[in-house]
XYZ file of N, CA and C in Angstrom:
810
model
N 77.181 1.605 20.036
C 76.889 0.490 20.933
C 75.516 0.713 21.557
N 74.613 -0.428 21.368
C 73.416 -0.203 22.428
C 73.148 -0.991 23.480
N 72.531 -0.031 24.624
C 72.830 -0.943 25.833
C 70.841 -0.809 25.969
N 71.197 -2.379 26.332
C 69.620 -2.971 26.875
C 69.401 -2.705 28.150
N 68.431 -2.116 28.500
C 68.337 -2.280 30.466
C 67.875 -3.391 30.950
N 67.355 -3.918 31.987
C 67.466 -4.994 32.855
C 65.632 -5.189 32.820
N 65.128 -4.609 32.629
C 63.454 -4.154 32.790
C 62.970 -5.695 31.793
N 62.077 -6.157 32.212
C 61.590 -7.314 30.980
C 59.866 -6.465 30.659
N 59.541 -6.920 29.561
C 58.574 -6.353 29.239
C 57.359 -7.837 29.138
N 56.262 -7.286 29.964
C 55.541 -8.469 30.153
C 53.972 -7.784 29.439
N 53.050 -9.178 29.142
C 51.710 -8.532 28.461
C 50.653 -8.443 29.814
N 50.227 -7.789 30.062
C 49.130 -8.202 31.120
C 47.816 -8.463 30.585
N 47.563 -9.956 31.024
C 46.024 -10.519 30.542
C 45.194 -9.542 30.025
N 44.988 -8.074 31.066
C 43.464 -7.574 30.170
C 43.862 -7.277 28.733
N 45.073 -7.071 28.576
C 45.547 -6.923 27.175
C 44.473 -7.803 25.862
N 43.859 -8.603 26.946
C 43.380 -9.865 25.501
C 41.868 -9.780 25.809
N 41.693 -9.547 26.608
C 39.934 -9.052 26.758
C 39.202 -8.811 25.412
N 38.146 -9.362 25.018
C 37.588 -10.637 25.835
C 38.018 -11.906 25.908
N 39.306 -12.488 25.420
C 39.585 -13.331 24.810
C 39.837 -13.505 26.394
N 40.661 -15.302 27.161
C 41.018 -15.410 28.379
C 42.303 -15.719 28.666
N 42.773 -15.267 30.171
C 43.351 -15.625 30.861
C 44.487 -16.431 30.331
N 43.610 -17.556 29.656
C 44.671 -18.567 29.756
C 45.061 -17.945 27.947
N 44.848 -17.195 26.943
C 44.521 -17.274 25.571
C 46.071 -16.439 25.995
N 46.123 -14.973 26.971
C 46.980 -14.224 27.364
C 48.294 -14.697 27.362
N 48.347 -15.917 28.131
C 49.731 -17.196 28.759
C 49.827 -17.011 26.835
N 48.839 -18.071 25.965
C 49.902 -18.716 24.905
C 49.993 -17.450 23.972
N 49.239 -16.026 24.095
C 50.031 -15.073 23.086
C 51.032 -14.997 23.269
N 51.553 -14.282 24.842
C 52.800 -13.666 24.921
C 53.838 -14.752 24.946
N 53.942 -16.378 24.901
C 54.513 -16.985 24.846
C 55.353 -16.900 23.320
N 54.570 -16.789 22.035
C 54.030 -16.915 21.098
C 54.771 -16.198 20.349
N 54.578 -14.203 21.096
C 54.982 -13.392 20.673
C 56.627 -13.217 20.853
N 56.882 -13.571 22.313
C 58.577 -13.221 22.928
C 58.454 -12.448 23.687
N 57.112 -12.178 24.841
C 56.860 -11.163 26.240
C 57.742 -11.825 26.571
N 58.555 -11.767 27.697
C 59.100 -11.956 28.931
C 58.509 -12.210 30.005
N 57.394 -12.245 29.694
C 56.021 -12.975 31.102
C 55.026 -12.382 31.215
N 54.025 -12.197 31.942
C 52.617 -11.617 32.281
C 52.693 -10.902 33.558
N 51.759 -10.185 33.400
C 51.135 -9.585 34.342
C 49.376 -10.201 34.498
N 49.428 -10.637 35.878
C 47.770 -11.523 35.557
C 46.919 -9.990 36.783
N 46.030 -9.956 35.751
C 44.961 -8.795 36.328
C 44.170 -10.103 36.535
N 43.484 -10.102 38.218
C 43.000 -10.766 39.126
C 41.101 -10.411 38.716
N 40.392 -10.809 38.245
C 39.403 -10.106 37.672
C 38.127 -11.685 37.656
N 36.884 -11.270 37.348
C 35.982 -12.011 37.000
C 36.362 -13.466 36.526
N 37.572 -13.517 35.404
C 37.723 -14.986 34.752
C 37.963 -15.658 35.929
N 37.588 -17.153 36.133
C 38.056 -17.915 37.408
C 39.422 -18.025 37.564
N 39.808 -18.182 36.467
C 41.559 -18.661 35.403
C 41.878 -17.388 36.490
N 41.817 -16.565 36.240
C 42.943 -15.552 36.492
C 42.698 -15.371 38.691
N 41.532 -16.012 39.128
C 41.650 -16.266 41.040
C 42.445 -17.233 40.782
N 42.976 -18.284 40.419
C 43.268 -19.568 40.654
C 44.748 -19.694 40.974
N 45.346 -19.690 41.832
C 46.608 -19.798 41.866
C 47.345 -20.819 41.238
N 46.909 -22.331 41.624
C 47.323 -23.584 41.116
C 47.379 -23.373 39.028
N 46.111 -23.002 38.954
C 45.794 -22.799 37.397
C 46.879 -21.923 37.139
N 46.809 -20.313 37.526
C 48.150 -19.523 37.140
C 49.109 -20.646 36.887
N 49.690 -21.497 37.942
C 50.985 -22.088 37.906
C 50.825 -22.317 37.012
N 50.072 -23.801 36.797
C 49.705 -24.469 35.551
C 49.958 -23.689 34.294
N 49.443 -22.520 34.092
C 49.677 -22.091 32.704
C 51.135 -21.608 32.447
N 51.488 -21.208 33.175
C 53.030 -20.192 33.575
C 54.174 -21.718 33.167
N 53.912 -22.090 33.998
C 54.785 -23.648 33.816
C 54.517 -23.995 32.161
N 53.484 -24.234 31.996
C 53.121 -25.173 30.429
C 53.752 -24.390 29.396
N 53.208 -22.930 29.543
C 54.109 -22.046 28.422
C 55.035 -21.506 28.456
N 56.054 -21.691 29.181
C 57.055 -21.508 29.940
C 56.927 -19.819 30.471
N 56.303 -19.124 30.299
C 56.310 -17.312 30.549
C 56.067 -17.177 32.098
N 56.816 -16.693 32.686
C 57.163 -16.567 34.231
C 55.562 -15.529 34.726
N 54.827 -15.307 35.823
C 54.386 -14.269 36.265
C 54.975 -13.464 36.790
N 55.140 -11.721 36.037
C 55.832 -11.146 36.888
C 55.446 -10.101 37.966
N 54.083 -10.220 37.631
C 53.533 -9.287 38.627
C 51.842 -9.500 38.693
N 51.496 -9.230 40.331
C 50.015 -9.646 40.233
C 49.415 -8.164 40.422
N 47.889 -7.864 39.655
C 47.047 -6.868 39.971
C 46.207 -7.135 40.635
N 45.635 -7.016 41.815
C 45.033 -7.574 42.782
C 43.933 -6.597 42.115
N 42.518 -7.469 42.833
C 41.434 -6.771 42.542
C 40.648 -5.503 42.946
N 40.755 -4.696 41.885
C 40.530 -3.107 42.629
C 39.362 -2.705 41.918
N 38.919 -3.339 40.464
C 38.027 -2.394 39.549
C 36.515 -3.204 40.933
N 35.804 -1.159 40.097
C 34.592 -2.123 40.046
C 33.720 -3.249 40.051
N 34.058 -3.581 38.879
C 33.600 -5.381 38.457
C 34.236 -6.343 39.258
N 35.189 -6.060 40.165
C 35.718 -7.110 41.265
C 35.576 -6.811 42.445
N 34.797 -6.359 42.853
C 34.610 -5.636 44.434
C 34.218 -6.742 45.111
N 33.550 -7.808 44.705
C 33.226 -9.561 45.001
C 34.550 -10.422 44.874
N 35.370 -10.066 43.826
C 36.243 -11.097 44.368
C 37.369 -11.135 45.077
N 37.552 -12.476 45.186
C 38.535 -12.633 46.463
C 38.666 -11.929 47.912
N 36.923 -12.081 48.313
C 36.566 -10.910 49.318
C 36.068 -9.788 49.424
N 34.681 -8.906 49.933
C 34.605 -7.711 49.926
C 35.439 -6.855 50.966
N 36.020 -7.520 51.499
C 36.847 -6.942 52.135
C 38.208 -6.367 51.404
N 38.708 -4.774 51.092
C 39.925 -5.056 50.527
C 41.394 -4.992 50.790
N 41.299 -4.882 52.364
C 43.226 -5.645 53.034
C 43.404 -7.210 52.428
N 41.781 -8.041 52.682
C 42.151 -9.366 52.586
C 41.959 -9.661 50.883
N 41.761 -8.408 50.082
C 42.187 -8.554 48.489
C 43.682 -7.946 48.743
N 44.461 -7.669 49.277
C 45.710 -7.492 48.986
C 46.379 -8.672 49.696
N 45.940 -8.630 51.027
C 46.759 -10.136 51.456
C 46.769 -11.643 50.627
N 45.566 -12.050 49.910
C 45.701 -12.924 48.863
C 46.492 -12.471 47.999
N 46.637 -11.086 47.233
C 47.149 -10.809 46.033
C 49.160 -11.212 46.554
N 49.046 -10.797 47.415
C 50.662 -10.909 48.226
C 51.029 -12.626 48.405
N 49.680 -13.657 48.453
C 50.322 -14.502 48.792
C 50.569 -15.155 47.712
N 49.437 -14.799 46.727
C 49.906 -15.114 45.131
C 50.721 -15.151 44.566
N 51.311 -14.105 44.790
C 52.870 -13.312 44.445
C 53.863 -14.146 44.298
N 53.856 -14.380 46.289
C 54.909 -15.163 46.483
C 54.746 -16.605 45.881
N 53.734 -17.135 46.100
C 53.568 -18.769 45.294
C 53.840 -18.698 44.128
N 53.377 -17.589 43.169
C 54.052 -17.630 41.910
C 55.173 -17.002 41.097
N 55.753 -16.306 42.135
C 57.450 -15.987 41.980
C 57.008 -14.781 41.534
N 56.425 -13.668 41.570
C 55.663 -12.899 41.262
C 56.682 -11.315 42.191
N 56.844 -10.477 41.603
C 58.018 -9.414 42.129
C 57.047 -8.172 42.980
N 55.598 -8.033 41.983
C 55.594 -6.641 42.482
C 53.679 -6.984 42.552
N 53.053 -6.527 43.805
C 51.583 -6.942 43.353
C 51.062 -5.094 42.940
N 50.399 -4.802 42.024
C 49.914 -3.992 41.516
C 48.782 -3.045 41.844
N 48.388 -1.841 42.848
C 46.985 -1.790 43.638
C 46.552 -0.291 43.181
N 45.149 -0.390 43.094
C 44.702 1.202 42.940
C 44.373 1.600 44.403
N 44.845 2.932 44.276
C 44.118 3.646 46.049
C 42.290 3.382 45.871
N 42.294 3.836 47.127
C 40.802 3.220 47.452
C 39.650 4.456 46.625
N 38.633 3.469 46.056
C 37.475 4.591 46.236
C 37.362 5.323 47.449
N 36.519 6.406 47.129
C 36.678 7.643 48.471
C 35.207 6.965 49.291
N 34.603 6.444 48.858
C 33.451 5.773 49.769
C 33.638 4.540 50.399
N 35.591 4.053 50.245
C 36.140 2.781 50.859
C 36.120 3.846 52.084
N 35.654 4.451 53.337
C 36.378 5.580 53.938
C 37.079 4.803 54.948
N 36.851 3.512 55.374
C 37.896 3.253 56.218
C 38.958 2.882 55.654
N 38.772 2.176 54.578
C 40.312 1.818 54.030
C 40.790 2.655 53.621
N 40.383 3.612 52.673
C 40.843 5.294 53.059
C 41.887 5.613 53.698
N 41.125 5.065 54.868
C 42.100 6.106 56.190
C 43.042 6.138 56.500
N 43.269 4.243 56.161
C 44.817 3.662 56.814
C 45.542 3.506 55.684
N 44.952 3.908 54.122
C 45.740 2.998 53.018
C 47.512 3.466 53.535
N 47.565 4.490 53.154
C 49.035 4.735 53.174
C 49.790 3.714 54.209
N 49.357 3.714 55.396
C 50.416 3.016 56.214
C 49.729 1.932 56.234
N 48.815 1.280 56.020
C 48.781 -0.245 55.871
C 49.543 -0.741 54.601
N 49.618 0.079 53.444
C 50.559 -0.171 52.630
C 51.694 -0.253 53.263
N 52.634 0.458 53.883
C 53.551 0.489 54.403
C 53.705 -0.590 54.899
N 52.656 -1.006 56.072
C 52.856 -2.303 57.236
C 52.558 -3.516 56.265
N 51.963 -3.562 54.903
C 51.962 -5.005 54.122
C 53.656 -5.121 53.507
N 53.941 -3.954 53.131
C 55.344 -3.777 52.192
C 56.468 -4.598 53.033
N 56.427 -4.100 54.531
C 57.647 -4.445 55.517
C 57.457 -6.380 55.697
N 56.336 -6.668 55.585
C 56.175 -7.996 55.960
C 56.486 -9.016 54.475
N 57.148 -8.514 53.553
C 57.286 -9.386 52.201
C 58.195 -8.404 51.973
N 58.727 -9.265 50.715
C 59.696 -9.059 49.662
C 59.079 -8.793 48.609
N 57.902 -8.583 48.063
C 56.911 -8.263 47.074
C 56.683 -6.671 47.266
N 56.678 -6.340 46.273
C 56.586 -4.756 46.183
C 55.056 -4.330 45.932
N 55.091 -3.539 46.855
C 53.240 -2.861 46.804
C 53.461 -1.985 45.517
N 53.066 -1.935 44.632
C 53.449 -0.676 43.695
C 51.948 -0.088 43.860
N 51.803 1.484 43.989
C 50.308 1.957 43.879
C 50.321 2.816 42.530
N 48.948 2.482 41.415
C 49.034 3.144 40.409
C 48.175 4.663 40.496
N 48.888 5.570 39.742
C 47.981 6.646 39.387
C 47.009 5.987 38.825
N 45.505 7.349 39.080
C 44.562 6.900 38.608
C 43.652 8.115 38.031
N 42.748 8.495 38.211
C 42.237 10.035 36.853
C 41.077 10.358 37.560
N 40.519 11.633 37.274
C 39.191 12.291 38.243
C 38.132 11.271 36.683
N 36.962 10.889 37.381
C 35.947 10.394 36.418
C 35.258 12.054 35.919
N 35.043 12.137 34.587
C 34.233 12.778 34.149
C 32.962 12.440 33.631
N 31.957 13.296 33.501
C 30.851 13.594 32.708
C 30.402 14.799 32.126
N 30.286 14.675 31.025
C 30.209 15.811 30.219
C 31.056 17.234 30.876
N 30.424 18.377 31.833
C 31.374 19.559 32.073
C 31.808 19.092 33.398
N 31.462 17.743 34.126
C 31.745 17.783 35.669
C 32.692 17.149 35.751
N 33.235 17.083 37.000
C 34.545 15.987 37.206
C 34.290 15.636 38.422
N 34.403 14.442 39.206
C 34.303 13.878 40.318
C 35.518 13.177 40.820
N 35.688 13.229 41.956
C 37.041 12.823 42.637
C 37.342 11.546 43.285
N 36.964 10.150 42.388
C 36.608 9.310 43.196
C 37.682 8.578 44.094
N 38.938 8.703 43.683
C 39.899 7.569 44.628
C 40.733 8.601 46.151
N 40.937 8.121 46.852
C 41.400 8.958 48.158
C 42.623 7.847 48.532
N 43.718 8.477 48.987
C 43.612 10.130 49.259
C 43.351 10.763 48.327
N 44.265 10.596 47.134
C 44.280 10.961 45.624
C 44.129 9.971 44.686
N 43.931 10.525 43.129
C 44.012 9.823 42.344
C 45.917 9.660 41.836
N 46.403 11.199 41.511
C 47.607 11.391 41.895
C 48.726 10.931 42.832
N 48.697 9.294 42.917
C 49.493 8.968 44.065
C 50.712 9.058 43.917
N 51.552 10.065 43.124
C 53.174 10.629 43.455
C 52.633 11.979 44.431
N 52.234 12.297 44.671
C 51.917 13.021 46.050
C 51.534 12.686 47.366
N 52.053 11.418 47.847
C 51.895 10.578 48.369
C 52.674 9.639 48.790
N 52.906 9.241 49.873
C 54.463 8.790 50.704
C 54.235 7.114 50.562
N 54.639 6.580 49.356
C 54.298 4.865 49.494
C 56.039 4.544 48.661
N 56.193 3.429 49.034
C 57.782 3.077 49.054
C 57.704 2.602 47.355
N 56.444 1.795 46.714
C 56.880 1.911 45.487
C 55.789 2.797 44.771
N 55.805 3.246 43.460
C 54.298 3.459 42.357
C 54.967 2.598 40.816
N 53.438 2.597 40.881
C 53.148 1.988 38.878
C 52.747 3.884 38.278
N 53.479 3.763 37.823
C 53.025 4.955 36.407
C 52.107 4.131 35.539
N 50.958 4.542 35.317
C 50.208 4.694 33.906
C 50.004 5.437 32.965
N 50.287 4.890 31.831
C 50.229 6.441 30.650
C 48.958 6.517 29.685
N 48.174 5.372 30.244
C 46.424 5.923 29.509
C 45.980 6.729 30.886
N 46.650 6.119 31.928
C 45.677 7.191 33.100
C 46.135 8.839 33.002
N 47.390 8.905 32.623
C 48.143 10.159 32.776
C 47.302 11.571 31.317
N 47.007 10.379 30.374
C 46.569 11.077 29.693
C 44.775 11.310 30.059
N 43.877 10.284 30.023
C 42.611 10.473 30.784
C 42.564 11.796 32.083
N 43.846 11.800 32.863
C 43.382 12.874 33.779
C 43.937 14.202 33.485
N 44.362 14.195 31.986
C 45.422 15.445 31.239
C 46.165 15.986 32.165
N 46.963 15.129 32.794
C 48.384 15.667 33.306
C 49.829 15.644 32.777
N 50.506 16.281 33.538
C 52.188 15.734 32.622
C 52.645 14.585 33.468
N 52.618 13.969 32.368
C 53.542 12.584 32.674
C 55.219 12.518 33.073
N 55.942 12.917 33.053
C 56.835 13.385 33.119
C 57.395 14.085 34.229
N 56.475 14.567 34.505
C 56.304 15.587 35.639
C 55.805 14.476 37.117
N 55.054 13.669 36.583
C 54.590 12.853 37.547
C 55.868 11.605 37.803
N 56.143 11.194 36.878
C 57.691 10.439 36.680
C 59.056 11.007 37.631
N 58.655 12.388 37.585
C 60.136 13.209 38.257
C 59.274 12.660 39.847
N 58.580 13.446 39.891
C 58.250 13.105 41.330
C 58.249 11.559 41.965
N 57.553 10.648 41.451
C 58.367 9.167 41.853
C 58.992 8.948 41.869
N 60.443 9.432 40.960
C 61.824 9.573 41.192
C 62.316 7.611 41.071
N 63.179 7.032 42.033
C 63.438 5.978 42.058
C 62.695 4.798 42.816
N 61.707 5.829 43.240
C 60.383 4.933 43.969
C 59.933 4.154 42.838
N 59.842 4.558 41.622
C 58.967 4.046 40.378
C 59.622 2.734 40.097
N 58.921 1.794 40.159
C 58.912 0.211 40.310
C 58.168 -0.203 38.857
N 57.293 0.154 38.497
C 56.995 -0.470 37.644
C 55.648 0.116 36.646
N 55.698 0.197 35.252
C 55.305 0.775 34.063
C 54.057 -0.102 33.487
N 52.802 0.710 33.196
C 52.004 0.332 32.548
C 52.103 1.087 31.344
N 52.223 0.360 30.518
C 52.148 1.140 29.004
C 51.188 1.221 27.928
N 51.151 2.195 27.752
C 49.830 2.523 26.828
C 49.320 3.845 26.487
N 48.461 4.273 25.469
C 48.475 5.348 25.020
C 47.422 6.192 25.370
N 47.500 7.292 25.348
C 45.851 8.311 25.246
C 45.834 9.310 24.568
N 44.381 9.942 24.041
C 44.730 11.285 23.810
C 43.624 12.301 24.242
N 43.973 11.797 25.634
C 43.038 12.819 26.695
C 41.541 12.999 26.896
N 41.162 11.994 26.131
C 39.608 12.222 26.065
C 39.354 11.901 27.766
N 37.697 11.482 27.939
C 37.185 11.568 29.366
C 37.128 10.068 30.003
N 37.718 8.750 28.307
C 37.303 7.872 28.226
C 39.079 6.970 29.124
N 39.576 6.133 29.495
C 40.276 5.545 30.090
C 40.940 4.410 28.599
N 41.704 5.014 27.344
C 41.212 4.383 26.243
C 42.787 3.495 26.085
N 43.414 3.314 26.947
C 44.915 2.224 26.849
C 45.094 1.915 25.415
N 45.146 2.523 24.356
C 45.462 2.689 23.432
C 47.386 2.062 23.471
N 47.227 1.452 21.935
C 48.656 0.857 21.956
C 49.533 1.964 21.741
N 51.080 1.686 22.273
C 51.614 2.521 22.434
C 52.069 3.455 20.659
N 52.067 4.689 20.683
C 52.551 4.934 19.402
C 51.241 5.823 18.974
N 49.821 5.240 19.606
C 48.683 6.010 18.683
C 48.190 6.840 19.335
N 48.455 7.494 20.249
C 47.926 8.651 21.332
C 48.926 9.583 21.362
N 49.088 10.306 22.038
C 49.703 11.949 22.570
C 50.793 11.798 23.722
N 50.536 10.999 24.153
C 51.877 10.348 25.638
C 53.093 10.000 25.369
N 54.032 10.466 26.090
C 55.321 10.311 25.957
C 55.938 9.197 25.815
N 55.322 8.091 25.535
C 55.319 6.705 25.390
C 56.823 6.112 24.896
N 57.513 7.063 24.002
C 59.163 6.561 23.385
C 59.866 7.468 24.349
N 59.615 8.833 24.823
C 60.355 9.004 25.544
C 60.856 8.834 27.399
N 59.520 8.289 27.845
C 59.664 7.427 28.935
C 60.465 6.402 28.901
N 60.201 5.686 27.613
C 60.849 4.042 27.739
C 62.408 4.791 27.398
N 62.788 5.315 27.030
C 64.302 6.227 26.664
C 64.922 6.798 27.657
N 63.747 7.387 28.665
C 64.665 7.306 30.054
C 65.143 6.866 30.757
N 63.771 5.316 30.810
C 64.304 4.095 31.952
C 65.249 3.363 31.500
N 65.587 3.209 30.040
C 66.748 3.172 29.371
C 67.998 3.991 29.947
N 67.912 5.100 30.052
C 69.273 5.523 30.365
C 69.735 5.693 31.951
N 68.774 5.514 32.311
C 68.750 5.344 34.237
C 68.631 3.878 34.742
N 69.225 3.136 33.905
C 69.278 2.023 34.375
C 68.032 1.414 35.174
N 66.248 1.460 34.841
C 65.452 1.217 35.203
C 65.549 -0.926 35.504
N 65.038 -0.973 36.190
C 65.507 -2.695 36.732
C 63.607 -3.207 36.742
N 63.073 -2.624 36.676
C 61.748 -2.629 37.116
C 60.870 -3.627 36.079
N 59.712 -3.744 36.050
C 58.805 -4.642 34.502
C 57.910 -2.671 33.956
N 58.325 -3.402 32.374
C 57.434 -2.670 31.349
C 55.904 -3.565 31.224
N 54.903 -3.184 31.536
C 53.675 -4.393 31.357
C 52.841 -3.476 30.025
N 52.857 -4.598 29.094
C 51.772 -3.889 27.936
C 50.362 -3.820 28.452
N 49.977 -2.846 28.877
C 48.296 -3.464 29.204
C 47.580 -1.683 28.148
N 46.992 -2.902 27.149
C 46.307 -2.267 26.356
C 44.820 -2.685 26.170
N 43.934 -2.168 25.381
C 42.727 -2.769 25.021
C 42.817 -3.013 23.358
N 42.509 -4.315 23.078
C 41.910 -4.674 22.398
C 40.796 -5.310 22.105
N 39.726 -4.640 22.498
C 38.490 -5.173 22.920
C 37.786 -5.146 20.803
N 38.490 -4.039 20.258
C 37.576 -3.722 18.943
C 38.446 -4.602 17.672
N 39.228 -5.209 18.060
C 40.158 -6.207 17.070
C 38.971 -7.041 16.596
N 39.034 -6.998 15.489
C 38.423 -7.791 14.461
C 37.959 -9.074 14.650
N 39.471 -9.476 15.106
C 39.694 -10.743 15.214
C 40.998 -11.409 16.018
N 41.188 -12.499 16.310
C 42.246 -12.696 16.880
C 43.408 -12.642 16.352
N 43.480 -12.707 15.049
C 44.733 -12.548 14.187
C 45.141 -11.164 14.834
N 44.238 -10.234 14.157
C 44.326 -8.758 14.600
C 44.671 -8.390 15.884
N 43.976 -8.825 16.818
C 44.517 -8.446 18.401
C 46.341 -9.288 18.499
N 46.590 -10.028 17.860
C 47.956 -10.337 18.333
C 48.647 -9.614 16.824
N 48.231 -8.894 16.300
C 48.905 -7.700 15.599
C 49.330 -7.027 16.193
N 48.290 -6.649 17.471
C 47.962 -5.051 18.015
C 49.331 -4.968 19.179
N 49.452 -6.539 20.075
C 49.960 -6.766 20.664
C 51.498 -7.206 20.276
N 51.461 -7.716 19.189
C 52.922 -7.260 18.765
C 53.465 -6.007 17.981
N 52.919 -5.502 17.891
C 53.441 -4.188 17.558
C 53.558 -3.058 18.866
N 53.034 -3.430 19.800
C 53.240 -2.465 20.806
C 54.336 -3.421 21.907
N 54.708 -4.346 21.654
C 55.844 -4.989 22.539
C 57.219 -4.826 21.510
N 57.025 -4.388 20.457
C 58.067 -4.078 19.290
C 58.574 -2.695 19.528
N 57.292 -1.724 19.590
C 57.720 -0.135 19.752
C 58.122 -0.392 20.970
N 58.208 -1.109 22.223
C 58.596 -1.292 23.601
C 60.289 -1.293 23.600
N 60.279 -2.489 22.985
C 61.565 -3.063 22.780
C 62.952 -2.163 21.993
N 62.201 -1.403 20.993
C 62.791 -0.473 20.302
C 63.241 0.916 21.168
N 62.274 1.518 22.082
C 62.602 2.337 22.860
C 63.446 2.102 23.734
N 63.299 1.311 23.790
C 64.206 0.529 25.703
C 65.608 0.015 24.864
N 65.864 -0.027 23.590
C 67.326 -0.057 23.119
C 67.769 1.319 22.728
N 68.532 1.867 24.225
C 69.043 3.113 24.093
C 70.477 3.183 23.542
N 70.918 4.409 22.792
C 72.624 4.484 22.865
C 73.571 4.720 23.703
N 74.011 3.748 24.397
C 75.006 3.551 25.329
C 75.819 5.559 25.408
N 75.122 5.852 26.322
C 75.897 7.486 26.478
C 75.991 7.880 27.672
N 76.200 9.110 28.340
C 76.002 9.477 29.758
C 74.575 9.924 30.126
N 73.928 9.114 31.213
C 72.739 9.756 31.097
C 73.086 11.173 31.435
N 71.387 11.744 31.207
C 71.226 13.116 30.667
C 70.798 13.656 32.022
N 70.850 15.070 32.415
C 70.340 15.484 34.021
C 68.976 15.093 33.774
């Protein structure tokens, strides 16, 4: 007998980079995601709340989670300020039925937001029903150096926040154990970015299956622990050929998803 867990597995837009926003909505419609994850970024499509609806509605694929704007390349939008990039990302959420908004800890030169992240996380979490999830994130390298850019840590399971996102291209980029970082989030862990690495210096979200990361045996746990949370594919396919090819890339890594996450109904394991 195999038992399915409750987890839906959604594509998140950068998945389709460069392709857009809206190209994201009719893959995973297309493919059989269970909804999106919209990374909040440069495309206008992806600030637009009304538009989100619009696409979510037309292709019927629900939003299940927002990434509010944290990279680099978005430090302009939706404010340089970044409480009032999480307070939009929260109200997004809620307008678009949206479960969990998605955040990286601060650069270490944010130093005031720095200071308070932890408990302003806290004090945004208590005021919604939307889950702050905070993702691990990796020391930047260059050639023999390493630099420490996010604070407190990049490592945020060492770190007192009510939910985290696991990443498994970040886990591999900062050559840690994944697993190890998994135990420590324990039932805090809300929600899964999936994707592959194999440790280089580069951040390379490789589809799941072609890197070194525990990628089948994560999804095999939240399988047997009754995980309730979203699986989000966020991969790169920036070097796909073509579009045929990128929705190759993308169905085959929502396939190895799906395959892992159908565990054999047994006792879970300690």
């Amino acid at each position: 007998m195999v038992r399915i867990p409750d987890a839906k597995v959604a594509l998140s837009t950068a998945s389709v980079y460069p392709e857009s926003t809206a190209t994201a909505f009719e893959i995973a419609a297309r493919l059989g995601y269970d909804g999106v994850e919209v990374m909040v970024w440069t495309d206008p499509v992806s600030q637009d709340v009304e538009a989100l609806k619009r696409l979510s509605d037309y292709h019927q694929v629900p939003i299940l989670a927002v990434h509010a704007p944290c990279l680099l390349i978005t430090q302009r939008v939706w404010s340089t300020d970044p409480w009032v990039k999480l307070q939009r990302a929260r109200a997004a959420a809620e307008k678009l039925g949206a479960s969990t908004v998605v955040v990286h800890p601060p650069f270490r030169w944010q130093r005031n937001y720095a200071r308070d992240f932890v408990t302003g996380i806290w004090r945004m979490a208590d005021e919604t029903d939307v889950r702050f999830a905070v993702e691990n994130m990796y020391p930047w390298r260059y050639r023999d150096r390493e630099m420490l850019a996010y604070a407190p840590a990049w490592d945020v399971s060492n770190d007192d926040y009510r939910h985290f996102t696991v990443d498994l291209s970040h886990t591999a980029t900062a050559r840690t154990d994944s697993m190890a970082m998994v135990d420590r989030m324990g039932d805090r862990l809300a929600h899964v970015h999936l994707a592959d690495g194999k440790g280089s210096g580069k951040d390379e979200h490789l589809v799941p299956g072609r890197g070194d990361q525990p990628c089948a045996e994560l999804l095999e746990r939240l399988a047997r622990t009754g995980f309730d949370g979203h699986v989000v594919i966020e991969v790169n396919t920036r070097r796909a050929m073509s579009s045929a090819e990128r929705e190759a890339d993308l169905a085959e890594a929502l396939a190895f998803t799906r395959l892992h996450l159908a565990s054999s109904a047994q006792a879970p394991r300690p």
